[in-house]
Amino acid sequence: MQNCEPTQTPDVDIAALHEKYLHERDKRLRSDGQAQYLEAEDDFAEFYEGDPHLPVVPRQPITDDIDVVILGGGFCGLITAHRLQQAGVTDFKIVELGGDFGGVWYWNRYPGIQIDSDAYCYLPLLEETGFMPKEKFSKGDECFEHAQRIGEHFGLYDHALFHTLVQSLQWDGEINRWQITSNRGDAIRARFVIMCQGPYNRPKLPGIPGIKDFKGHTFHTARWDYDYTGGDLHGGLDKIGDKRIAVIGTGSSGVQAIPHLARGAKHLTVFQRTPSYIFERANYPTDPEWVQTLEPGWRAARQRNFHNAAFAFYNPGEPDLICDGWTEVARNMAAKLNATENFEGWAALADPAKFMELKEIEDYRSMERLRQRVEQIVEDPETAETLKPYYRNMCKRPVFNDEYLPTFNRPNVTLVDVSETKGVERITEKGVVANGVEYEVDCIVFASGFEITTALERQFDITPFAGRDGVSLYDHWGKGFRTLHGVMAHGFPNHFATGFVQGGVTASTTLMFEQQADHISYIIGEALRRDATFVEPTPEAEEGWVQTIREFAVDNSTFTTECTPGYYNSEGEPNGRSFLGDPFWGGFYELSDRLQAWRDTGELDGLVLDK
Ligand code: NAP
């Protein structure tokens, strides 16, 4: 494994940069916030419901009565299904829009797709399935294959209902079942429902005037059209040599796909509103000798180390096992503290303000390093300046790439800065208008992201979504999330949520799903064992958890509102939802301990069980 040294970062004028950051934010803030995006429906329904990977095979509608329906067959659904099995629950179905397991890794097969996070931490159930990723940052196909591996290993294919989109969810108090309808005409009754749809399930489109007028070809990165481009997720786009292509969006997806489009296309025009910040990829193959040294539980230790770097902090002398851009700021900060005799500098961290001050310095220095990296790679100074990110680390998702920046040295690539107009100005029949210039193109690729922090109705796309007495979940959570432990809500018996809502936050989303799956499978297992028709939190228990969330709340609003807009900060909306959805800031492992202690009593405290 690589030797993990701190990076060399330059001195910076923080006050001047802070001004620049605010200026760059103000330039991009839009009064329409999240509403600037179009839903993938009506004319654009295919951007969500269409499957370019597998044909939909006709089948008869299903009218089963089953114990548990899991919505979503990505890593969350797979982990949860496995945990249900461990809790002795066997009568469950996994309902999935895709034609196979994998979730984001089923859908997103754009060229260049690769994990941007440590695969040894991120890919779930490694020890259980006996699998080790081939490299630190797995390619997309390895992730998809691992989802299939989990499905096969635990016999989950027998439980799958693929190519099925749940359209409505209603609690039927007469029979104590959830009534579930789908786009395949299904009418399923389930005692329990678990939402495992993940945050990145539904593509969204930029609401650019004229978007419907374009007469050329279009697709979203999450539904790549290889019939049009040729090639596959490793590249080789050999059908677009005579095509002028436009890409709108330069986030994680755009950055990965753009080098391949540039290699294949006659001409590529990249419309950039905000540049991503791009670390070196620094990928490496898995070292078999390192694998030999691993003791059982190695992964949990690695995940905790990653968590410390991203959300807590290292202990004095603790090494950085992850050693990439995610951990650069923490690593550099720790290195300076470790350099003092007897680690005496660490004592200062007891003061949170001091901790934040030290972190801020390393953050500014690291971002300056990345801006210098742009300058070193991109030959044209004006283009290099446009590609420089002026915001703080973690305002946006870090990106890791060695091919993206050199792409702008190619003669067939044009970068168009659309920051001054807060986005692309207009789309016409023939192309894209920016800064008053029309760029005629044959195809527009939308790398415009997902319904991650938009309204819940948009994210779930399930209507009605109604609990007891027809109360909508969207109304129940309309003025703020209300849950018990982030997984259940009063008025929604036998219903379980997963994800970034009042739960624990850690560096690997799959670990968060594991924590939630442990809790959910325990509750369902107990409810079934105790022959309960339904289980539901009391209003008092729900209120108690809301208070716990408040008690540990961290005010990071200054940081968030000073970021350039994006889904991480709800496009800068004044009361926007953070990407992390009002989490339990008391600590991920503290939450694990609390939930475990709650389960250990066996009392199901705060839940009502009805027989
Ligand atoms: P994204 O980060 O939401 O990026 C959307 C892009 O579209 C942004 O660059 C945005 O610019 C741009 N855009 C939107 N409206 C525009 C307009 N009107 N004019 C011009 N540009 C416009 O979406 P994403 O790249 O698909 O990534 C989403 C998330 O998925 C990531 O943050 C990550 O969590 C996950 N992901 C992970 C990986 C990985 O691990 N390898 C890969 C892909 C995605 P602004 O920034 O100015 O808003």
XYZ file of C-alpha atoms and ligand atoms in Angstrom:
659
model
C 0.000 0.000 0.000
C 1.153 3.521 -0.575
C 3.052 5.554 1.960
C 0.723 8.241 3.194
C 2.478 11.560 3.543
C 0.864 14.968 4.041
C 0.605 16.980 0.827
C 2.722 20.075 0.246
C 0.350 23.028 0.273
C 1.117 26.690 -0.423
C 0.652 29.681 1.866
C -2.596 31.524 1.283
C -4.261 34.830 2.039
C -7.399 33.460 3.671
C -9.194 36.799 3.983
C -8.742 37.590 0.280
C -9.765 34.108 -0.761
C -12.810 34.255 1.489
C -13.949 37.386 -0.364
C -13.385 35.660 -3.679
C -15.351 32.605 -2.503
C -18.315 34.798 -1.529
C -18.152 36.588 -4.863
C -18.194 33.267 -6.739
C -21.150 32.114 -4.644
C -23.137 35.310 -5.212
C -22.582 35.076 -8.937
C -24.308 31.694 -9.044
C -27.103 32.044 -6.477
C -30.492 31.808 -8.154
C -33.803 32.928 -6.702
C -35.474 29.774 -8.026
C -33.095 27.504 -6.039
C -34.084 23.858 -6.384
C -37.022 24.793 -8.611
C -34.572 25.520 -11.434
C -34.474 21.773 -12.145
C -36.985 19.839 -14.228
C -38.350 16.499 -13.127
C -37.769 13.511 -15.400
C -41.453 13.122 -16.222
C -43.850 13.661 -19.122
C -41.658 14.424 -22.168
C -38.615 13.412 -20.113
C -40.025 10.314 -18.356
C -37.643 8.105 -20.338
C -34.709 9.801 -18.580
C -35.893 7.968 -15.466
C -38.112 5.072 -16.429
C -36.391 4.024 -19.630
C -33.849 1.217 -19.374
C -31.103 1.360 -22.013
C -29.421 -1.755 -20.576
C -32.037 -4.512 -20.613
C -35.383 -4.971 -22.360
C -38.439 -5.034 -20.131
C -39.996 -8.497 -20.317
C -43.815 -8.548 -20.126
C -45.245 -10.251 -17.037
C -48.562 -10.694 -15.297
C -49.400 -8.222 -12.495
C -48.756 -9.546 -8.990
C -51.326 -9.447 -6.207
C -49.359 -11.102 -3.404
C -49.660 -10.638 0.339
C -46.157 -10.718 1.808
C -44.369 -9.841 4.995
C -41.869 -7.277 3.748
C -41.382 -5.212 0.607
C -38.017 -3.545 0.170
C -38.096 -0.662 -2.286
C -34.817 -0.653 -4.164
C -32.265 -3.311 -5.076
C -29.087 -1.266 -4.764
C -26.580 -1.776 -1.979
C -29.073 -0.512 0.626
C -31.733 -3.010 -0.455
C -29.214 -5.860 -0.672
C -27.725 -5.183 2.770
C -31.183 -4.875 4.282
C -32.399 -8.092 2.658
C -29.362 -9.935 3.995
C -29.968 -8.559 7.497
C -33.640 -9.589 7.299
C -32.505 -13.110 6.470
C -30.225 -13.046 9.502
C -33.188 -11.959 11.641
C -35.129 -14.994 10.369
C -37.403 -13.024 8.027
C -37.753 -14.872 4.737
C -41.001 -13.701 3.153
C -39.817 -10.529 1.432
C -39.595 -9.021 -2.027
C -37.124 -6.514 -3.372
C -38.887 -4.241 -5.849
C -36.472 -2.551 -8.220
C -36.899 -0.276 -11.233
C -33.760 -1.632 -12.873
C -33.488 -4.967 -14.634
C -30.992 -6.327 -12.073
C -29.516 -5.509 -8.688
C -27.050 -2.650 -8.386
C -29.066 0.569 -8.059
C -26.786 3.438 -9.079
C -24.270 0.898 -10.372
C -26.926 -0.721 -12.542
C -28.072 2.571 -14.009
C -24.888 4.609 -14.213
C -22.712 3.022 -16.852
C -21.380 6.143 -18.487
C -17.852 5.914 -19.852
C -15.247 6.392 -17.154
C -17.522 5.495 -14.258
C -15.485 4.648 -11.218
C -15.924 4.905 -7.461
C -14.680 8.166 -6.002
C -14.377 6.669 -2.549
C -12.244 3.953 -0.975
C -13.615 0.666 -2.359
C -12.371 -1.350 0.619
C -14.712 0.714 2.815
C -17.519 1.344 0.371
C -18.261 -2.016 -1.218
C -20.464 -3.844 1.297
C -20.349 -7.411 2.614
C -16.782 -7.997 1.429
C -15.781 -10.390 4.186
C -19.152 -12.180 4.013
C -18.852 -12.806 0.267
C -15.092 -13.404 0.302
C -14.498 -10.668 -2.257
C -11.687 -8.143 -2.432
C -11.840 -5.218 -4.887
C -9.192 -5.308 -7.615
C -8.129 -1.728 -6.912
C -8.615 1.096 -4.444
C -11.156 2.878 -6.668
C -13.260 0.180 -8.356
C -14.573 0.756 -11.852
C -18.346 0.852 -12.264
C -18.596 -2.691 -13.607
C -16.845 -4.110 -10.525
C -19.433 -2.375 -8.319
C -22.319 -3.671 -10.428
C -20.853 -7.181 -10.413
C -20.453 -7.025 -6.651
C -24.152 -6.203 -6.304
C -24.904 -9.254 -8.444
C -22.464 -11.309 -6.336
C -24.334 -10.359 -3.148
C -27.633 -11.220 -4.831
C -26.373 -14.652 -5.820
C -24.451 -15.374 -2.632
C -27.462 -14.805 -0.393
C -30.119 -16.180 -2.760
C -31.726 -12.778 -3.208
C -32.622 -13.173 -6.878
C -35.537 -15.383 -5.803
C -36.919 -12.352 -3.982
C -36.475 -9.806 -6.762
C -39.137 -8.043 -8.754
C -37.173 -6.161 -11.402
C -38.271 -3.520 -13.861
C -40.941 -2.461 -11.458
C -41.556 1.086 -10.296
C -43.630 1.559 -7.162
C -46.167 4.300 -7.763
C -48.245 4.466 -4.590
C -47.951 3.385 -0.984
C -50.946 3.497 1.352
C -51.427 2.098 4.814
C -54.705 0.184 4.976
C -55.822 0.223 8.605
C -58.629 -2.253 7.863
C -56.219 -5.050 7.146
C -53.047 -3.604 8.705
C -51.166 -3.828 5.454
C -49.425 -1.444 3.090
C -51.186 -1.350 -0.271
C -48.590 -0.986 -2.993
C -49.202 -0.300 -6.656
C -46.651 -0.280 -9.453
C -46.227 0.634 -13.098
C -46.636 -3.086 -13.905
C -50.209 -3.181 -12.610
C -49.179 -4.898 -9.372
C -51.369 -4.588 -6.275
C -49.217 -5.954 -3.476
C -50.123 -6.047 0.201
C -47.181 -5.958 2.581
C -47.048 -5.983 6.366
C -43.813 -3.980 6.313
C -42.268 -1.592 3.841
C -38.595 -0.570 3.837
C -37.526 2.376 1.693
C -34.128 1.650 0.177
C -34.372 3.897 -2.833
C -31.061 5.638 -2.122
C -30.327 9.304 -2.672
C -29.277 9.100 -6.324
C -32.156 7.155 -7.796
C -33.926 9.779 -9.858
C -32.159 11.871 -12.514
C -33.094 15.526 -12.831
C -32.706 17.927 -15.723
C -31.695 21.566 -15.877
C -34.754 23.752 -16.410
C -33.117 25.608 -19.280
C -35.540 27.635 -21.435
C -36.159 25.831 -24.712
C -34.964 22.427 -23.439
C -37.874 20.771 -25.238
C -37.092 22.499 -28.523
C -33.850 20.705 -29.311
C -34.190 18.487 -32.397
C -30.963 16.562 -31.968
C -30.203 13.637 -29.702
C -30.207 13.867 -25.869
C -29.637 11.603 -22.915
C -28.710 11.774 -19.220
C -25.445 10.342 -17.894
C -27.477 7.968 -15.700
C -29.051 6.391 -18.816
C -26.096 6.405 -21.213
C -27.004 5.706 -24.831
C -24.232 3.448 -26.171
C -26.291 2.759 -29.291
C -25.599 6.390 -30.134
C -22.012 6.788 -28.886
C -20.600 3.284 -29.315
C -18.117 1.933 -26.783
C -18.776 0.955 -23.203
C -18.047 2.135 -19.700
C -14.333 1.718 -20.306
C -14.496 4.124 -23.234
C -13.984 3.556 -26.966
C -16.914 5.738 -28.087
C -16.460 4.907 -31.767
C -19.774 6.062 -33.234
C -19.480 9.796 -32.583
C -16.441 10.659 -34.701
C -18.618 12.899 -36.886
C -20.693 14.337 -34.058
C -20.637 17.662 -32.220
C -21.499 16.944 -28.640
C -22.428 19.273 -25.774
C -22.207 18.340 -22.099
C -24.136 20.306 -19.508
C -22.801 19.580 -16.037
C -19.315 19.202 -14.608
C -19.970 17.379 -11.324
C -18.717 13.848 -10.548
C -20.537 12.296 -13.529
C -19.597 14.963 -16.069
C -15.929 14.937 -15.062
C -15.673 11.186 -15.542
C -17.493 11.047 -18.894
C -15.982 14.163 -20.517
C -12.495 12.742 -21.318
C -14.110 9.822 -23.177
C -16.516 12.057 -25.090
C -13.593 14.272 -26.061
C -11.638 11.310 -27.406
C -14.580 10.035 -29.444
C -16.363 13.152 -30.690
C -15.631 15.406 -33.625
C -16.045 18.303 -31.245
C -16.993 18.539 -27.595
C -18.339 21.684 -25.943
C -18.434 21.609 -22.161
C -20.809 24.064 -20.505
C -19.533 24.683 -17.025
C -21.334 26.684 -14.345
C -19.150 25.702 -11.375
C -15.876 23.815 -11.697
C -15.363 20.671 -9.657
C -12.296 20.403 -7.436
C -10.205 17.589 -8.718
C -7.721 15.521 -6.790
C -5.169 13.188 -8.288
C -6.739 9.773 -8.855
C -3.792 7.958 -7.267
C -5.449 4.611 -7.833
C -3.521 1.415 -7.219
C -4.146 -2.301 -7.588
C -4.904 -4.254 -4.445
C -1.657 -5.597 -3.063
C -1.949 -9.358 -2.405
C 0.688 -9.116 0.324
C -1.384 -6.484 2.106
C -4.445 -8.725 1.808
C -2.481 -11.529 3.497
C -1.872 -9.292 6.502
C -5.552 -8.525 7.084
C -7.136 -9.870 10.248
C -10.899 -10.381 10.612
C -12.528 -7.032 11.344
C -9.923 -5.095 9.297
C -12.669 -3.419 7.358
C -14.458 -2.043 10.416
C -11.162 -0.553 11.612
C -10.549 1.012 8.206
C -14.069 2.438 8.099
C -13.621 3.951 11.551
C -10.332 5.500 10.477
C -12.058 6.968 7.410
C -14.851 8.261 9.616
C -12.348 9.955 11.910
C -10.754 11.771 9.000
C -14.041 12.902 7.480
C -16.334 13.581 10.452
C -14.436 13.428 13.736
C -10.669 13.544 14.001
C -7.752 11.183 14.343
C -6.319 10.220 17.684
C -2.736 11.425 18.233
C -0.407 9.316 16.101
C -3.259 7.520 14.284
C -2.227 6.803 10.673
C -4.339 7.813 7.677
C -5.277 4.433 6.190
C -7.401 5.954 3.430
C -4.847 8.424 2.162
C -6.694 10.240 -0.604
C -8.391 13.550 -1.250
C -11.153 12.818 1.253
C -8.589 12.736 4.040
C -6.107 15.350 2.817
C -7.224 18.188 5.097
C -7.327 15.963 8.204
C -4.026 14.304 7.320
C -2.224 17.618 6.818
C -3.668 18.983 10.027
C -2.697 15.881 12.000
C 0.807 15.928 10.531
C 1.371 19.433 11.882
C 0.057 18.452 15.298
C 2.134 15.274 15.345
C 5.241 17.291 14.550
C 5.204 18.926 17.980
C 6.991 17.250 20.887
C 4.820 14.767 22.754
C 1.834 15.639 20.563
C 1.306 18.719 22.752
C -0.497 20.598 19.961
C -3.347 18.119 20.161
C -4.474 19.525 23.505
C -5.641 22.691 21.724
C -8.250 20.649 19.852
C -10.307 20.395 23.015
C -11.488 23.868 22.033
C -13.895 23.388 19.080
C -13.223 26.916 17.818
C -9.492 26.194 17.682
C -10.168 22.913 15.904
C -12.270 24.672 13.269
C -9.629 27.377 12.847
C -6.844 24.869 12.235
C -9.039 22.891 9.884
C -9.983 26.013 7.941
C -6.324 26.856 7.341
C -5.601 23.400 5.912
C -8.794 23.562 3.857
C -7.784 26.855 2.192
C -4.262 25.578 1.596
C -5.470 22.314 0.077
C -7.877 24.096 -2.262
C -5.081 26.419 -3.360
C -2.960 23.366 -4.094
C -5.731 22.047 -6.333
C -6.008 25.388 -8.131
C -2.268 25.312 -8.764
C -2.687 21.791 -10.084
C -5.120 23.143 -12.689
C -2.553 25.717 -13.767
C 0.158 23.086 -14.079
C -1.971 20.851 -16.307
C -4.100 23.178 -18.444
C -2.010 25.010 -21.023
C -4.257 27.956 -21.887
C -4.199 30.351 -18.889
C -7.740 31.634 -19.463
C -9.145 28.114 -19.647
C -7.143 27.163 -16.568
C -8.573 30.107 -14.647
C -12.112 29.087 -15.604
C -11.465 25.568 -14.315
C -10.281 26.713 -10.890
C -12.641 25.992 -7.997
C -13.134 28.908 -5.598
C -14.985 27.449 -2.615
C -14.172 25.406 0.453
C -13.400 21.735 0.607
C -16.652 19.759 0.923
C -18.845 22.503 -0.516
C -19.188 19.982 -3.311
C -18.381 16.320 -3.757
C -14.622 15.836 -4.197
C -13.641 14.405 -7.547
C -10.621 12.253 -8.384
C -9.391 12.263 -11.926
C -6.187 12.380 -13.951
C -7.746 12.631 -17.411
C -10.251 15.438 -17.048
C -7.998 18.506 -16.867
C -5.707 17.454 -19.773
C -8.864 17.097 -21.881
C -8.994 20.886 -22.116
C -5.656 20.911 -23.943
C -7.271 19.063 -26.857
C -8.019 21.055 -30.013
C -11.490 19.509 -30.347
C -12.681 20.644 -26.908
C -14.213 24.005 -25.984
C -14.953 25.083 -22.444
C -17.789 27.575 -22.075
C -18.145 29.383 -18.754
C -21.838 29.951 -17.964
C -21.376 31.197 -14.416
C -22.205 34.836 -15.184
C -25.642 33.833 -16.470
C -26.195 31.334 -13.631
C -26.338 28.502 -16.133
C -26.884 27.820 -19.805
C -28.977 30.610 -21.266
C -31.178 28.727 -23.679
C -31.541 25.594 -25.773
C -32.715 25.945 -29.354
C -33.684 23.490 -32.096
C -30.050 23.355 -33.145
C -28.023 23.670 -30.013
C -27.079 25.512 -26.858
C -26.923 29.266 -26.300
C -24.456 30.676 -23.808
C -23.309 34.267 -23.325
C -25.286 35.191 -26.428
C -23.551 32.650 -28.696
C -25.358 29.668 -30.221
C -23.295 26.467 -30.262
C -24.809 24.107 -32.833
C -24.532 20.480 -31.749
C -25.839 17.042 -32.717
C -26.272 15.760 -29.182
C -26.644 17.154 -25.670
C -25.542 14.999 -22.748
C -27.128 16.059 -19.475
C -24.753 15.453 -16.581
C -27.152 17.387 -14.398
C -27.440 15.170 -11.357
C -30.228 13.717 -9.289
C -33.185 14.604 -7.059
C -31.087 14.478 -3.908
C -32.123 17.475 -1.848
C -35.146 18.602 -3.846
C -38.664 18.232 -2.364
C -39.426 14.743 -1.031
C -42.283 14.354 -3.511
C -39.761 14.723 -6.303
C -37.224 12.377 -4.768
C -39.635 9.552 -3.972
C -42.012 10.093 -6.897
C -44.623 8.027 -5.047
C -48.163 9.432 -4.837
C -50.081 8.935 -2.687
C -47.607 8.108 0.049
C -50.030 7.900 2.927
C -49.920 6.462 6.406
C -52.682 6.112 8.971
C -55.884 8.054 8.117
C -54.433 9.007 4.756
C -51.842 11.396 6.203
C -49.129 12.029 3.640
C -45.499 11.433 4.595
C -44.715 14.584 2.653
C -46.970 16.538 5.045
C -45.707 14.739 8.129
C -42.149 15.741 7.245
C -43.188 18.983 5.538
C -41.991 21.261 8.343
C -38.997 19.147 9.329
C -38.149 15.504 9.737
C -39.779 13.614 12.595
C -38.628 10.070 13.237
C -37.641 7.585 15.859
C -33.967 6.694 15.297
C -34.206 7.964 11.738
C -36.084 4.873 10.605
C -39.733 5.054 11.755
C -42.359 7.798 12.001
C -45.552 8.142 14.015
C -48.625 7.575 11.847
C -46.675 5.302 9.513
C -46.971 1.853 11.055
C -44.633 -0.844 9.791
C -42.872 1.666 7.587
C -39.096 2.109 7.609
C -36.900 4.775 6.075
C -33.189 4.656 5.364
C -30.714 7.308 4.328
C -29.700 10.738 5.476
C -32.663 11.479 7.745
C -32.034 11.857 11.481
C -29.576 9.001 11.405
C -25.838 8.637 11.686
C -23.417 10.163 9.245
C -20.217 8.496 8.205
C -17.828 8.462 5.301
C -19.232 5.339 3.611
C -22.945 5.458 2.855
C -23.043 1.662 2.787
C -21.935 1.573 6.444
C -24.801 3.898 7.274
C -27.138 1.488 5.470
C -25.714 -1.386 7.518
C -26.399 0.479 10.756
C -29.976 1.129 9.679
C -30.505 -2.396 8.347
C -29.389 -3.851 11.687
C -31.982 -1.766 13.467
C -34.828 -2.278 11.006
C -34.346 -6.035 10.718
C -34.300 -6.335 14.498
C -37.596 -4.437 14.861
C -39.322 -6.377 12.074
C -37.967 -9.685 13.370
C -39.265 -8.896 16.851
C -42.649 -7.707 15.586
C -43.106 -10.935 13.652
C -41.856 -13.063 16.544
C -44.278 -11.340 18.893
C -47.070 -11.763 16.372
C -47.759 -8.025 16.233
C -49.954 -6.804 13.420
C -48.208 -3.490 13.478
C -45.451 -1.591 15.182
C -45.266 2.181 15.357
C -43.481 4.845 17.394
C -45.534 6.817 19.903
C -45.722 10.597 19.332
C -43.711 11.028 22.545
C -40.922 8.721 21.359
C -40.784 10.519 18.036
C -40.656 13.900 19.774
C -37.949 12.547 22.077
C -35.770 11.636 19.101
C -36.362 15.029 17.500
C -35.157 16.592 20.760
C -32.095 14.326 20.768
C -31.301 15.471 17.239
C -31.651 19.101 18.383
C -29.504 18.488 21.454
C -26.573 17.356 19.326
C -27.229 19.663 16.374
C -24.180 21.378 14.965
C -24.639 24.799 13.458
C -22.714 24.621 10.204
C -24.982 27.113 8.479
C -22.188 29.651 7.930
C -20.120 27.058 6.127
C -23.091 25.847 4.075
C -24.453 29.216 3.083
C -21.019 30.464 2.048
C -20.599 27.617 -0.427
C -21.310 28.016 -4.104
C -24.780 26.561 -4.709
C -25.333 22.899 -5.473
C -27.279 19.980 -4.109
C -25.007 19.808 -1.028
C -26.536 23.055 0.236
C -29.957 22.850 -1.437
C -28.803 25.308 -4.104
C -28.181 27.883 -1.368
C -31.878 28.205 -0.461
C -32.129 30.114 2.852
C -34.014 27.304 4.603
C -32.807 24.585 2.309
C -32.296 21.060 3.426
C -28.703 20.008 3.865
C -27.517 17.010 1.914
C -27.183 15.235 5.240
C -30.854 15.691 6.158
C -30.790 16.846 9.784
C -28.596 14.025 11.060
C -27.644 12.845 14.536
C -24.424 14.805 15.065
C -23.616 12.997 18.296
C -21.378 10.677 16.297
C -21.966 7.701 14.067
C -20.474 5.204 16.504
C -22.250 6.834 19.441
C -25.489 6.230 17.537
C -24.530 2.598 16.917
C -23.984 2.176 20.659
C -27.279 3.839 21.494
C -29.246 1.728 19.037
C -27.516 -1.431 20.212
C -28.279 -0.575 23.854
C -31.910 0.060 22.892
C -32.103 -3.328 21.188
C -30.325 -5.092 24.036
C -33.119 -4.207 26.470
C -35.553 -6.122 24.259
C -38.256 -3.656 25.354
C -38.813 -1.911 22.004
C -39.035 1.263 24.039
C -41.105 3.965 22.354
C -42.830 1.572 19.984
C -46.420 0.449 20.225
C -47.075 -3.129 19.151
C -50.611 -3.974 18.241
C -51.904 -7.533 18.140
P -24.183 17.027 -9.758
O -23.017 16.935 -8.885
O -25.473 17.462 -9.161
O -23.780 17.968 -10.962
C -24.724 18.558 -11.798
C -23.985 19.475 -12.716
O -24.905 20.096 -13.615
C -23.268 20.603 -11.974
O -22.022 20.794 -12.546
C -24.199 21.791 -12.208
O -23.550 23.015 -12.066
C -24.616 21.488 -13.630
N -25.812 22.247 -14.027
C -27.056 22.122 -13.535
N -27.886 22.999 -14.108
C -27.156 23.681 -14.995
C -27.456 24.721 -15.893
N -28.691 25.246 -15.979
N -26.453 25.186 -16.684
C -25.216 24.655 -16.593
N -24.876 23.681 -15.744
C -25.839 23.201 -14.958
O -24.497 15.635 -10.492
P -23.513 14.397 -10.762
O -22.278 14.838 -11.386
O -24.325 13.369 -11.464
O -23.179 13.878 -9.325
C -24.205 13.691 -8.344
C -23.676 12.895 -7.197
O -23.683 11.517 -7.529
C -22.236 13.186 -6.842
O -22.083 14.325 -6.063
C -21.852 11.932 -6.108
O -22.305 11.958 -4.794
C -22.597 10.882 -6.926
N -21.673 10.355 -7.966
C -20.607 9.652 -7.539
C -19.723 9.168 -8.456
C -18.545 8.396 -7.976
O -18.416 8.059 -6.824
N -17.641 8.132 -8.832
C -19.886 9.397 -9.799
C -20.998 10.123 -10.213
C -21.883 10.603 -9.282
P -23.438 23.698 -10.602
O -22.357 22.951 -9.873
O -23.088 25.091 -10.878
O -24.765 23.549 -9.955
